Amino acid sequence: MQRNSDIPNIVKIEKIIDETPTVRTLVFSDEILSKVLPGQFAMVWIPGINELPMSVMISTEKGKAAFTVRKHGYASTELYSTKVGDQIGVRGPYGNSFTLKQGKLLLVGGGTGLVPLIRLLTFLNKSDDCTLIMGAKTKDEVFFEGLANKLLEQNKHKVIVVTEDGTYGEKGLVTDVLEKLLKETKFDAVYTCGPEKMMHKVVQLATAKKIYAEAS
């Protein structure tokens, strides 16, 4: 589903969730964006600033959508700094969704790149066996771990947290853990979202093992 116009739909920030000291989730009402497919994105207009592309976070409330934003760069910092009651403009959704496979799935995400992967979890079949590797620089920057485990309650699953400094979970990079897993286990598909360098490495490692891989 997509709007017929490129004119932004003006929405009001209804709730703000602090995920980490530098990451927030902004919740608003938008029937269309509440139903986007995993991998699609929206354009967000901040009055007086600019537009920026954002993945759409899930919400447990009907008709609600959300953006999870990190305070980094001018436009994203302005979006992060919005308050309850402030208005923003949204357009979309745009882009292609992930091609959903079934079976033993491996999801690899870093930072706010976890957003489309969290949405992907809501599209899994109960028979799917899902492993999610989520990366952060340090313990204070880990978010969505509890939510991921809750969404996967009905599935055989594993959530692996990796921090670069080793303050929580496994120490290193998500690609280090991925490389180890690919040697031990045969997966049917790999999905990834996050920093470009990370995604490139994930797809490279997966395709070398002849595993279907998609990046968003």
mmCIF file of C-alpha atoms in Angstrom:
data_model
loop_
_atom_site.group_PDB
_atom_site.id
_atom_site.type_symbol
_atom_site.label_atom_id
_atom_site.label_comp_id
_atom_site.label_asym_id
_atom_site.label_seq_id
_atom_site.Cartn_x
_atom_site.Cartn_y
_atom_site.Cartn_z
ATOM 1 C CA MET A 1 0.000 0.000 0.000
ATOM 2 C CA GLN A 2 1.328 3.469 -0.898
ATOM 3 C CA ARG A 3 -0.048 6.989 -0.796
ATOM 4 C CA ASN A 4 -1.089 8.585 -4.071
ATOM 5 C CA SER A 5 0.723 11.818 -3.324
ATOM 6 C CA ASP A 6 4.270 12.866 -2.555
ATOM 7 C CA ILE A 7 2.898 15.478 -0.177
ATOM 8 C CA PRO A 8 3.945 14.508 3.378
ATOM 9 C CA ASN A 9 1.248 13.275 5.727
ATOM 10 C CA ILE A 10 1.552 15.379 8.876
ATOM 11 C CA VAL A 11 1.555 13.288 12.055
ATOM 12 C CA LYS A 12 2.020 14.109 15.718
ATOM 13 C CA ILE A 13 4.573 12.415 17.974
ATOM 14 C CA GLU A 14 2.439 10.628 20.588
ATOM 15 C CA LYS A 15 5.011 8.741 22.618
ATOM 16 C CA ILE A 16 8.804 8.623 22.996
ATOM 17 C CA ILE A 17 10.684 5.543 24.209
ATOM 18 C CA ASP A 18 14.316 5.957 25.257
ATOM 19 C CA GLU A 19 16.076 2.798 24.054
ATOM 20 C CA THR A 20 19.638 3.889 24.970
ATOM 21 C CA PRO A 21 21.278 7.217 25.890
ATOM 22 C CA THR A 22 21.511 8.035 22.152
ATOM 23 C CA VAL A 23 18.611 6.087 20.592
ATOM 24 C CA ARG A 24 14.883 6.833 20.823
ATOM 25 C CA THR A 25 11.726 5.377 19.312
ATOM 26 C CA LEU A 26 9.103 7.930 18.272
ATOM 27 C CA VAL A 27 5.537 6.585 18.069
ATOM 28 C CA PHE A 28 2.790 8.167 15.950
ATOM 29 C CA SER A 29 -0.512 7.253 14.257
ATOM 30 C CA ASP A 30 -0.366 6.302 10.578
ATOM 31 C CA GLU A 31 -2.497 3.451 9.253
ATOM 32 C CA ILE A 32 -0.442 2.954 6.080
ATOM 33 C CA LEU A 33 2.996 2.961 7.701
ATOM 34 C CA SER A 34 1.746 0.636 10.435
ATOM 35 C CA LYS A 35 1.404 -2.048 7.743
ATOM 36 C CA VAL A 36 4.669 -1.686 5.814
ATOM 37 C CA LEU A 37 6.540 -4.801 4.779
ATOM 38 C CA PRO A 38 9.941 -5.622 6.294
ATOM 39 C CA GLY A 39 12.650 -3.863 4.316
ATOM 40 C CA GLN A 40 10.512 -0.938 3.141
ATOM 41 C CA PHE A 41 11.181 2.597 4.338
ATOM 42 C CA ALA A 42 9.541 6.015 4.678
ATOM 43 C CA MET A 43 10.720 9.556 4.044
ATOM 44 C CA VAL A 44 10.503 11.724 7.154
ATOM 45 C CA TRP A 45 10.197 15.501 6.917
ATOM 46 C CA ILE A 46 11.287 17.587 9.882
ATOM 47 C CA PRO A 47 9.819 21.112 9.615
ATOM 48 C CA GLY A 48 12.532 23.628 8.846
ATOM 49 C CA ILE A 49 15.201 20.955 8.468
ATOM 50 C CA ASN A 50 15.081 18.343 5.714
ATOM 51 C CA GLU A 51 13.829 14.908 4.749
ATOM 52 C CA LEU A 52 15.619 11.700 5.608
ATOM 53 C CA PRO A 53 14.875 8.017 4.882
ATOM 54 C CA MET A 54 13.894 5.895 7.882
ATOM 55 C CA SER A 55 12.947 2.256 8.376
ATOM 56 C CA VAL A 56 9.562 1.898 10.063
ATOM 57 C CA MET A 57 9.539 0.272 13.492
ATOM 58 C CA ILE A 58 6.679 -1.962 14.621
ATOM 59 C CA SER A 59 4.203 -0.895 17.286
ATOM 60 C CA THR A 60 2.031 -3.104 19.474
ATOM 61 C CA GLU A 61 -0.845 -0.643 19.057
ATOM 62 C CA LYS A 62 -3.176 -0.871 16.061
ATOM 63 C CA GLY A 63 -2.713 1.901 13.522
ATOM 64 C CA LYS A 64 0.532 3.081 15.103
ATOM 65 C CA ALA A 65 3.973 3.236 13.527
ATOM 66 C CA ALA A 66 7.332 4.366 14.857
ATOM 67 C CA PHE A 67 10.819 5.511 13.933
ATOM 68 C CA THR A 68 13.852 4.435 15.915
ATOM 69 C CA VAL A 69 16.454 7.159 15.529
ATOM 70 C CA ARG A 70 20.037 7.561 16.707
ATOM 71 C CA LYS A 71 21.371 10.998 17.613
ATOM 72 C CA HIS A 72 23.976 11.200 14.848
ATOM 73 C CA GLY A 73 24.265 13.890 12.202
ATOM 74 C CA TYR A 74 22.251 17.094 11.901
ATOM 75 C CA ALA A 75 18.896 15.860 10.557
ATOM 76 C CA SER A 76 18.723 12.699 12.677
ATOM 77 C CA THR A 77 19.676 14.692 15.803
ATOM 78 C CA GLU A 78 16.824 17.112 15.095
ATOM 79 C CA LEU A 79 14.414 14.174 14.714
ATOM 80 C CA TYR A 80 15.788 12.612 17.914
ATOM 81 C CA SER A 81 15.190 15.914 19.712
ATOM 82 C CA THR A 82 11.477 16.142 18.860
ATOM 83 C CA LYS A 83 9.050 16.070 21.773
ATOM 84 C CA VAL A 84 5.614 14.578 22.367
ATOM 85 C CA GLY A 85 3.144 16.789 20.517
ATOM 86 C CA ASP A 86 5.621 17.897 17.845
ATOM 87 C CA GLN A 87 4.642 17.357 14.217
ATOM 88 C CA ILE A 88 6.628 15.669 11.445
ATOM 89 C CA GLY A 89 5.748 14.752 7.864
ATOM 90 C CA VAL A 90 5.893 11.209 6.498
ATOM 91 C CA ARG A 91 5.812 9.871 2.931
ATOM 92 C CA GLY A 92 5.820 6.314 1.687
ATOM 93 C CA PRO A 93 6.337 3.467 2.095
ATOM 94 C CA TYR A 94 9.027 3.075 -0.550
ATOM 95 C CA GLY A 95 11.384 0.341 -1.630
ATOM 96 C CA ASN A 96 11.155 -3.410 -1.921
ATOM 97 C CA SER A 97 10.503 -5.745 0.963
ATOM 98 C CA PHE A 98 12.607 -8.734 1.898
ATOM 99 C CA THR A 99 11.848 -11.929 -0.032
ATOM 100 C CA LEU A 100 10.538 -14.119 2.761
ATOM 101 C CA LYS A 101 11.969 -17.621 2.902
ATOM 102 C CA GLN A 102 11.060 -20.439 5.279
ATOM 103 C CA GLY A 103 13.132 -22.794 7.372
ATOM 104 C CA LYS A 104 16.326 -22.047 9.258
ATOM 105 C CA LEU A 105 16.830 -18.290 9.070
ATOM 106 C CA LEU A 106 19.725 -16.091 10.179
ATOM 107 C CA LEU A 107 19.244 -12.357 10.751
ATOM 108 C CA VAL A 108 22.222 -10.039 11.275
ATOM 109 C CA GLY A 109 21.759 -6.430 12.366
ATOM 110 C CA GLY A 110 23.725 -3.540 13.769
ATOM 111 C CA GLY A 111 22.396 -0.441 15.544
ATOM 112 C CA THR A 112 19.180 1.000 14.131
ATOM 113 C CA GLY A 113 19.604 -1.441 11.245
ATOM 114 C CA LEU A 114 17.769 -3.829 13.554
ATOM 115 C CA VAL A 115 14.477 -2.045 12.824
ATOM 116 C CA PRO A 116 13.523 -3.863 9.566
ATOM 117 C CA LEU A 117 14.763 -7.143 11.044
ATOM 118 C CA ILE A 118 12.478 -6.737 14.064
ATOM 119 C CA ARG A 119 9.583 -6.193 11.644
ATOM 120 C CA LEU A 120 10.690 -9.292 9.732
ATOM 121 C CA LEU A 121 10.286 -11.326 12.932
ATOM 122 C CA THR A 122 6.556 -10.566 12.902
ATOM 123 C CA PHE A 123 6.243 -12.226 9.472
ATOM 124 C CA LEU A 124 7.832 -15.562 10.401
ATOM 125 C CA ASN A 125 5.942 -18.842 10.373
ATOM 126 C CA LYS A 126 5.820 -20.711 13.669
ATOM 127 C CA SER A 127 7.793 -23.528 12.063
ATOM 128 C CA ASP A 128 10.725 -21.222 11.222
ATOM 129 C CA ASP A 129 13.920 -21.614 13.251
ATOM 130 C CA CYS A 130 15.423 -18.148 13.656
ATOM 131 C CA THR A 131 18.817 -16.952 14.867
ATOM 132 C CA LEU A 132 19.274 -13.198 15.328
ATOM 133 C CA ILE A 133 22.731 -11.675 15.754
ATOM 134 C CA MET A 134 22.526 -8.104 17.041
ATOM 135 C CA GLY A 135 25.571 -5.887 17.322
ATOM 136 C CA ALA A 136 26.496 -2.787 19.314
ATOM 137 C CA LYS A 137 29.682 -1.028 20.338
ATOM 138 C CA THR A 138 29.076 -1.400 24.072
ATOM 139 C CA LYS A 139 26.503 -2.636 26.625
ATOM 140 C CA ASP A 140 24.789 0.770 26.927
ATOM 141 C CA GLU A 141 23.997 0.709 23.208
ATOM 142 C CA VAL A 142 22.212 -2.668 23.172
ATOM 143 C CA PHE A 143 18.483 -2.419 22.471
ATOM 144 C CA PHE A 144 15.596 -4.602 21.209
ATOM 145 C CA GLU A 145 17.021 -7.780 22.790
ATOM 146 C CA GLY A 146 13.998 -8.305 25.040
ATOM 147 C CA LEU A 147 11.565 -7.431 22.259
ATOM 148 C CA ALA A 148 13.236 -9.869 19.867
ATOM 149 C CA ASN A 149 12.998 -12.714 22.372
ATOM 150 C CA LYS A 150 9.331 -11.903 23.010
ATOM 151 C CA LEU A 151 8.480 -11.860 19.292
ATOM 152 C CA LEU A 152 10.215 -15.210 18.842
ATOM 153 C CA GLU A 153 8.529 -16.949 21.791
ATOM 154 C CA GLN A 154 6.564 -19.261 19.485
ATOM 155 C CA ASN A 155 9.609 -20.179 17.405
ATOM 156 C CA LYS A 156 12.711 -22.213 17.966
ATOM 157 C CA HIS A 157 15.169 -19.357 18.235
ATOM 158 C CA LYS A 158 18.399 -17.874 19.498
ATOM 159 C CA VAL A 159 19.251 -14.197 20.051
ATOM 160 C CA ILE A 160 22.983 -13.497 20.153
ATOM 161 C CA VAL A 161 24.201 -10.095 21.342
ATOM 162 C CA VAL A 162 27.676 -8.985 20.267
ATOM 163 C CA THR A 163 29.485 -5.914 21.622
ATOM 164 C CA GLU A 164 32.732 -4.634 20.201
ATOM 165 C CA ASP A 165 34.222 -4.023 23.661
ATOM 166 C CA GLY A 166 32.878 -7.233 25.213
ATOM 167 C CA THR A 167 30.896 -5.478 27.964
ATOM 168 C CA TYR A 168 27.817 -7.582 27.128
ATOM 169 C CA GLY A 169 27.268 -10.798 25.219
ATOM 170 C CA GLU A 170 30.028 -11.977 22.922
ATOM 171 C CA LYS A 171 33.023 -9.762 22.218
ATOM 172 C CA GLY A 172 33.869 -8.713 18.676
ATOM 173 C CA LEU A 173 31.977 -7.936 15.500
ATOM 174 C CA VAL A 174 28.722 -9.518 14.325
ATOM 175 C CA THR A 175 30.572 -10.794 11.269
ATOM 176 C CA ASP A 176 32.985 -12.721 13.533
ATOM 177 C CA VAL A 177 30.047 -14.559 15.112
ATOM 178 C CA LEU A 178 28.409 -15.009 11.710
ATOM 179 C CA GLU A 179 31.521 -16.608 10.265
ATOM 180 C CA LYS A 180 31.630 -19.084 13.143
ATOM 181 C CA LEU A 181 27.918 -19.932 12.843
ATOM 182 C CA LEU A 182 28.136 -20.511 9.104
ATOM 183 C CA LYS A 183 30.845 -23.097 9.698
ATOM 184 C CA GLU A 184 28.685 -24.956 12.232
ATOM 185 C CA THR A 185 25.157 -24.658 10.828
ATOM 186 C CA LYS A 186 23.395 -24.775 7.463
ATOM 187 C CA PHE A 187 20.915 -21.912 7.053
ATOM 188 C CA ASP A 188 18.219 -21.524 4.400
ATOM 189 C CA ALA A 189 18.476 -17.728 4.205
ATOM 190 C CA VAL A 190 20.386 -14.793 5.673
ATOM 191 C CA TYR A 191 18.950 -11.278 6.072
ATOM 192 C CA THR A 192 20.973 -8.243 7.119
ATOM 193 C CA CYS A 193 20.630 -4.523 7.750
ATOM 194 C CA GLY A 194 23.059 -2.044 9.250
ATOM 195 C CA PRO A 195 26.300 -0.312 8.265
ATOM 196 C CA GLU A 196 27.260 -0.820 4.595
ATOM 197 C CA LYS A 197 30.588 -2.448 5.402
ATOM 198 C CA MET A 198 28.898 -4.952 7.722
ATOM 199 C CA MET A 199 26.163 -5.819 5.216
ATOM 200 C CA HIS A 200 28.693 -6.340 2.439
ATOM 201 C CA LYS A 201 30.661 -8.764 4.614
ATOM 202 C CA VAL A 202 27.509 -10.630 5.693
ATOM 203 C CA VAL A 203 26.331 -11.134 2.100
ATOM 204 C CA GLN A 204 29.845 -12.123 1.036
ATOM 205 C CA LEU A 205 30.128 -14.767 3.774
ATOM 206 C CA ALA A 206 26.639 -16.147 3.098
ATOM 207 C CA THR A 207 26.997 -16.377 -0.673
ATOM 208 C CA ALA A 208 30.373 -18.082 -0.267
ATOM 209 C CA LYS A 209 28.423 -20.836 1.520
ATOM 210 C CA LYS A 210 25.791 -20.771 -1.256
ATOM 211 C CA ILE A 211 23.140 -19.455 1.136
ATOM 212 C CA TYR A 212 20.414 -17.088 -0.069
ATOM 213 C CA ALA A 213 21.198 -13.603 1.298
ATOM 214 C CA GLU A 214 19.457 -10.226 1.257
ATOM 215 C CA ALA A 215 20.512 -6.815 2.565
ATOM 216 C CA SER A 216 18.232 -3.838 3.208
#
